Amino acid sequence: MTAVTQPPVTDSELAVAHVAVSDPRVQPLLRELGDEYSTRYGTDAHTELSRYPDEEFTEPHGGLLLLLLERGEPVAGGAFRRHGPDTAELKRIWTHSAHRRRGLARRVVAELEREAGARGYRRIFLTTGPRQPEARGLYLATGYTPLFDTEAEPETLRLLPFEKHLQKDLQNHPQNDLPPHHTGKAAVL
């Protein structure tokens, strides 16, 4: 079976919603992400996905969870949590399997960066696993600095950490011209 690449989505077809982990639209994200991690790594990853308390992804605790919606349906999402006084940690970057190869993960990362910068974070930290070459490629392509030996065989590394300093980068991102979004409401990109 040949995979069909869908055309990129236009901004007018997408909305961003800031949501709580308990929002029912988040459950497909976590379920599919857990299933995919479990398949790639051979262990049940659903426990890992619930390792952090839900409140760490809320504004009062310095975090955010967002969904990218197309016609009201979640097609991609991601989150950040406070990692330090000026550092946010990206978590759970995901694109629904039926919507991959459309640039949606890039949009999620850009929106998370914008929101983190607006909340005063100046650095983003994240880790991905050695069996996620798509994620590694995404972070390298979007300007993240690897904090590991890129020449090493990924399987010899437990985690692949990355960082990006936002102060300089945020000044040059056209996404920063987007209107602010409010928790619980969807805004059109």
Short mmCIF file of the C-alpha atoms (twelve columns), coordinates in Angstrom:
data_MODEL
# 
_entry.id   MODEL 
# 
loop_
_atom_site.group_PDB 
_atom_site.id 
_atom_site.type_symbol 
_atom_site.label_atom_id 
_atom_site.label_alt_id 
_atom_site.label_comp_id 
_atom_site.label_asym_id 
_atom_site.label_seq_id 
_atom_site.Cartn_x 
_atom_site.Cartn_y 
_atom_site.Cartn_z 
_atom_site.pdbx_PDB_model_num 
ATOM 1   C CA . MET A 1   0.000   0.000  0.000  1 
ATOM 2   C CA . THR A 2   1.394   3.382  -0.995 1 
ATOM 3   C CA . ALA A 3   1.123   6.253  1.441  1 
ATOM 4   C CA . VAL A 4   -0.661  9.270  0.065  1 
ATOM 5   C CA . THR A 5   0.823   12.612 0.995  1 
ATOM 6   C CA . GLN A 6   -1.873  15.170 1.596  1 
ATOM 7   C CA . PRO A 7   -1.376  18.804 0.592  1 
ATOM 8   C CA . PRO A 8   -0.289  21.252 3.273  1 
ATOM 9   C CA . VAL A 9   -3.106  22.796 5.251  1 
ATOM 10  C CA . THR A 10  -3.767  26.496 4.844  1 
ATOM 11  C CA . ASP A 11  -3.811  28.721 7.912  1 
ATOM 12  C CA . SER A 12  -7.514  29.415 7.447  1 
ATOM 13  C CA . GLU A 13  -8.303  25.714 7.944  1 
ATOM 14  C CA . LEU A 14  -6.539  25.390 11.306 1 
ATOM 15  C CA . ALA A 15  -7.300  26.556 14.819 1 
ATOM 16  C CA . VAL A 16  -5.257  26.311 17.999 1 
ATOM 17  C CA . ALA A 17  -6.963  25.357 21.247 1 
ATOM 18  C CA . HIS A 18  -5.303  25.622 24.652 1 
ATOM 19  C CA . VAL A 19  -6.776  22.767 26.646 1 
ATOM 20  C CA . ALA A 20  -6.422  20.809 29.872 1 
ATOM 21  C CA . VAL A 21  -5.119  17.250 29.822 1 
ATOM 22  C CA . SER A 22  -8.621  16.208 30.898 1 
ATOM 23  C CA . ASP A 23  -10.192 17.636 27.709 1 
ATOM 24  C CA . PRO A 24  -11.730 14.677 25.825 1 
ATOM 25  C CA . ARG A 25  -10.059 15.838 22.590 1 
ATOM 26  C CA . VAL A 26  -6.662  15.099 24.166 1 
ATOM 27  C CA . GLN A 27  -7.373  11.404 24.720 1 
ATOM 28  C CA . PRO A 28  -6.819  10.343 21.064 1 
ATOM 29  C CA . LEU A 29  -3.453  12.146 21.198 1 
ATOM 30  C CA . LEU A 30  -2.296  10.322 24.302 1 
ATOM 31  C CA . ARG A 31  -3.710  6.950  23.248 1 
ATOM 32  C CA . GLU A 32  -2.125  6.968  19.784 1 
ATOM 33  C CA . LEU A 33  1.136   8.393  21.097 1 
ATOM 34  C CA . GLY A 34  1.314   5.698  23.788 1 
ATOM 35  C CA . ASP A 35  0.550   2.970  21.258 1 
ATOM 36  C CA . GLU A 36  3.223   4.254  18.902 1 
ATOM 37  C CA . TYR A 37  5.882   4.538  21.604 1 
ATOM 38  C CA . SER A 38  4.983   1.051  22.847 1 
ATOM 39  C CA . THR A 39  5.397   -0.373 19.333 1 
ATOM 40  C CA . ARG A 40  8.703   1.393  18.729 1 
ATOM 41  C CA . TYR A 41  10.273  0.615  22.091 1 
ATOM 42  C CA . GLY A 42  8.668   -2.729 22.962 1 
ATOM 43  C CA . THR A 43  7.383   -1.686 26.383 1 
ATOM 44  C CA . ASP A 44  4.127   -0.156 27.558 1 
ATOM 45  C CA . ALA A 45  4.698   3.576  27.162 1 
ATOM 46  C CA . HIS A 46  1.326   4.651  28.538 1 
ATOM 47  C CA . THR A 47  2.841   4.841  32.049 1 
ATOM 48  C CA . GLU A 48  5.580   7.156  30.772 1 
ATOM 49  C CA . LEU A 49  2.961   9.458  29.271 1 
ATOM 50  C CA . SER A 50  1.311   9.868  32.672 1 
ATOM 51  C CA . ARG A 51  4.586   10.362 34.561 1 
ATOM 52  C CA . TYR A 52  4.048   14.114 34.990 1 
ATOM 53  C CA . PRO A 53  1.058   15.460 36.917 1 
ATOM 54  C CA . ASP A 54  -1.564  16.995 34.620 1 
ATOM 55  C CA . GLU A 55  -1.294  20.366 36.354 1 
ATOM 56  C CA . GLU A 56  2.309   20.760 35.123 1 
ATOM 57  C CA . PHE A 57  0.787   21.455 31.708 1 
ATOM 58  C CA . THR A 58  -1.390  24.322 32.935 1 
ATOM 59  C CA . GLU A 59  -0.712  28.042 32.923 1 
ATOM 60  C CA . PRO A 60  -0.585  28.463 36.721 1 
ATOM 61  C CA . HIS A 61  2.270   25.933 36.807 1 
ATOM 62  C CA . GLY A 62  4.121   27.437 33.827 1 
ATOM 63  C CA . GLY A 63  2.878   24.956 31.250 1 
ATOM 64  C CA . LEU A 64  0.559   24.630 28.293 1 
ATOM 65  C CA . LEU A 65  -1.099  21.890 26.275 1 
ATOM 66  C CA . LEU A 66  -2.401  22.788 22.852 1 
ATOM 67  C CA . LEU A 67  -4.227  21.047 20.058 1 
ATOM 68  C CA . LEU A 68  -4.148  21.932 16.397 1 
ATOM 69  C CA . LEU A 69  -7.711  21.538 15.132 1 
ATOM 70  C CA . GLU A 70  -8.879  21.060 11.570 1 
ATOM 71  C CA . ARG A 71  -12.624 21.542 11.213 1 
ATOM 72  C CA . GLY A 72  -12.898 21.054 14.974 1 
ATOM 73  C CA . GLU A 73  -11.027 17.735 15.071 1 
ATOM 74  C CA . PRO A 74  -7.590  17.358 16.716 1 
ATOM 75  C CA . VAL A 75  -4.944  16.594 14.079 1 
ATOM 76  C CA . ALA A 76  -1.807  17.474 16.054 1 
ATOM 77  C CA . GLY A 77  -0.763  18.691 19.453 1 
ATOM 78  C CA . GLY A 78  1.939   19.173 21.989 1 
ATOM 79  C CA . ALA A 79  2.752   20.662 25.343 1 
ATOM 80  C CA . PHE A 80  5.389   22.293 27.457 1 
ATOM 81  C CA . ARG A 81  6.083   22.317 31.162 1 
ATOM 82  C CA . ARG A 82  8.367   24.425 33.341 1 
ATOM 83  C CA . HIS A 83  11.858  22.925 33.310 1 
ATOM 84  C CA . GLY A 84  13.563  25.807 35.074 1 
ATOM 85  C CA . PRO A 85  13.066  29.532 35.726 1 
ATOM 86  C CA . ASP A 86  13.688  30.471 32.090 1 
ATOM 87  C CA . THR A 87  13.384  27.053 30.417 1 
ATOM 88  C CA . ALA A 88  10.321  25.269 29.081 1 
ATOM 89  C CA . GLU A 89  10.437  21.580 28.216 1 
ATOM 90  C CA . LEU A 90  8.509   20.440 25.141 1 
ATOM 91  C CA . LYS A 91  6.567   17.223 25.640 1 
ATOM 92  C CA . ARG A 92  4.229   15.016 23.631 1 
ATOM 93  C CA . ILE A 93  4.637   16.555 20.178 1 
ATOM 94  C CA . TRP A 94  2.235   14.483 18.118 1 
ATOM 95  C CA . THR A 95  0.537   14.361 14.733 1 
ATOM 96  C CA . HIS A 96  -2.397  12.010 14.160 1 
ATOM 97  C CA . SER A 97  -1.262  9.145  11.929 1 
ATOM 98  C CA . ALA A 98  -3.821  10.061 9.244  1 
ATOM 99  C CA . HIS A 99  -2.459  13.614 9.008  1 
ATOM 100 C CA . ARG A 100 1.307   13.194 8.837  1 
ATOM 101 C CA . ARG A 101 3.606   14.693 6.176  1 
ATOM 102 C CA . ARG A 102 1.636   17.957 6.120  1 
ATOM 103 C CA . GLY A 103 3.887   20.198 8.219  1 
ATOM 104 C CA . LEU A 104 1.574   20.074 11.230 1 
ATOM 105 C CA . ALA A 105 4.293   19.160 13.748 1 
ATOM 106 C CA . ARG A 106 6.288   22.210 12.619 1 
ATOM 107 C CA . ARG A 107 3.230   24.354 13.267 1 
ATOM 108 C CA . VAL A 108 2.785   22.846 16.728 1 
ATOM 109 C CA . VAL A 109 6.441   23.437 17.608 1 
ATOM 110 C CA . ALA A 110 6.289   27.033 16.313 1 
ATOM 111 C CA . GLU A 111 3.141   27.732 18.329 1 
ATOM 112 C CA . LEU A 112 4.646   26.190 21.486 1 
ATOM 113 C CA . GLU A 113 7.793   28.294 21.012 1 
ATOM 114 C CA . ARG A 114 5.707   31.428 20.560 1 
ATOM 115 C CA . GLU A 115 3.659   30.715 23.669 1 
ATOM 116 C CA . ALA A 116 6.738   29.836 25.725 1 
ATOM 117 C CA . GLY A 117 8.411   33.087 24.661 1 
ATOM 118 C CA . ALA A 118 5.275   35.073 25.503 1 
ATOM 119 C CA . ARG A 119 5.379   33.564 29.004 1 
ATOM 120 C CA . GLY A 120 8.975   34.719 29.530 1 
ATOM 121 C CA . TYR A 121 10.835  31.511 28.761 1 
ATOM 122 C CA . ARG A 122 14.094  32.118 26.893 1 
ATOM 123 C CA . ARG A 123 15.146  28.525 26.339 1 
ATOM 124 C CA . ILE A 124 13.399  25.363 25.197 1 
ATOM 125 C CA . PHE A 125 14.687  21.951 26.212 1 
ATOM 126 C CA . LEU A 126 13.386  18.623 24.961 1 
ATOM 127 C CA . THR A 127 14.332  15.010 24.596 1 
ATOM 128 C CA . THR A 128 13.308  12.427 22.065 1 
ATOM 129 C CA . GLY A 129 14.071  8.751  21.793 1 
ATOM 130 C CA . PRO A 130 16.561  6.991  19.546 1 
ATOM 131 C CA . ARG A 131 13.773  5.246  17.607 1 
ATOM 132 C CA . GLN A 132 12.091  8.461  16.547 1 
ATOM 133 C CA . PRO A 133 14.066  9.639  13.505 1 
ATOM 134 C CA . GLU A 134 11.168  11.852 12.384 1 
ATOM 135 C CA . ALA A 135 11.320  13.783 15.646 1 
ATOM 136 C CA . ARG A 136 15.099  14.096 15.457 1 
ATOM 137 C CA . GLY A 137 14.772  15.437 11.915 1 
ATOM 138 C CA . LEU A 138 12.030  17.881 12.932 1 
ATOM 139 C CA . TYR A 139 14.076  19.366 15.753 1 
ATOM 140 C CA . LEU A 140 17.218  19.680 13.666 1 
ATOM 141 C CA . ALA A 141 15.228  21.284 10.819 1 
ATOM 142 C CA . THR A 142 13.596  23.808 13.168 1 
ATOM 143 C CA . GLY A 143 16.833  25.102 14.639 1 
ATOM 144 C CA . TYR A 144 17.315  23.014 17.764 1 
ATOM 145 C CA . THR A 145 20.862  22.318 18.895 1 
ATOM 146 C CA . PRO A 146 21.573  18.677 19.673 1 
ATOM 147 C CA . LEU A 147 23.097  18.137 23.117 1 
ATOM 148 C CA . PHE A 148 24.428  14.729 22.096 1 
ATOM 149 C CA . ASP A 149 26.954  13.347 19.648 1 
ATOM 150 C CA . THR A 150 25.106  13.381 16.324 1 
ATOM 151 C CA . GLU A 151 27.677  10.964 14.899 1 
ATOM 152 C CA . ALA A 152 26.858  8.322  17.510 1 
ATOM 153 C CA . GLU A 153 24.516  5.497  16.592 1 
ATOM 154 C CA . PRO A 154 21.145  6.619  18.053 1 
ATOM 155 C CA . GLU A 155 20.498  3.214  19.625 1 
ATOM 156 C CA . THR A 156 23.610  3.646  21.797 1 
ATOM 157 C CA . LEU A 157 22.030  6.727  23.368 1 
ATOM 158 C CA . ARG A 158 19.157  6.454  25.823 1 
ATOM 159 C CA . LEU A 159 17.769  9.918  25.059 1 
ATOM 160 C CA . LEU A 160 18.481  12.569 22.447 1 
ATOM 161 C CA . PRO A 161 18.353  15.971 24.183 1 
ATOM 162 C CA . PHE A 162 18.008  19.256 22.278 1 
ATOM 163 C CA . GLU A 163 17.814  22.929 23.178 1 
ATOM 164 C CA . LYS A 164 16.884  26.170 21.509 1 
ATOM 165 C CA . HIS A 165 17.385  29.697 22.811 1 
ATOM 166 C CA . LEU A 166 14.302  31.770 22.077 1 
ATOM 167 C CA . GLN A 167 15.235  35.381 22.727 1 
ATOM 168 C CA . LYS A 168 17.052  35.826 19.430 1 
ATOM 169 C CA . ASP A 169 14.859  33.375 17.505 1 
ATOM 170 C CA . LEU A 170 11.524  34.858 18.580 1 
ATOM 171 C CA . GLN A 171 12.403  38.235 17.108 1 
ATOM 172 C CA . ASN A 172 12.636  36.679 13.641 1 
ATOM 173 C CA . HIS A 173 9.657   34.316 13.634 1 
ATOM 174 C CA . PRO A 174 6.705   35.425 11.490 1 
ATOM 175 C CA . GLN A 175 4.495   33.278 13.739 1 
ATOM 176 C CA . ASN A 176 4.968   35.917 16.430 1 
ATOM 177 C CA . ASP A 177 2.538   38.126 14.561 1 
ATOM 178 C CA . LEU A 178 -0.300  35.703 15.373 1 
ATOM 179 C CA . PRO A 179 -2.932  36.980 17.788 1 
ATOM 180 C CA . PRO A 180 -2.692  35.764 21.391 1 
ATOM 181 C CA . HIS A 181 -4.752  32.729 22.324 1 
ATOM 182 C CA . HIS A 182 -6.715  32.173 25.513 1 
ATOM 183 C CA . THR A 183 -6.905  28.971 27.506 1 
ATOM 184 C CA . GLY A 184 -9.877  26.821 26.548 1 
ATOM 185 C CA . LYS A 185 -10.721 28.720 23.378 1 
ATOM 186 C CA . ALA A 186 -9.794  27.965 19.820 1 
ATOM 187 C CA . ALA A 187 -8.231  30.667 17.674 1 
ATOM 188 C CA . VAL A 188 -7.740  30.499 13.948 1 
ATOM 189 C CA . LEU A 189 -4.143  30.517 12.817 1 
# 
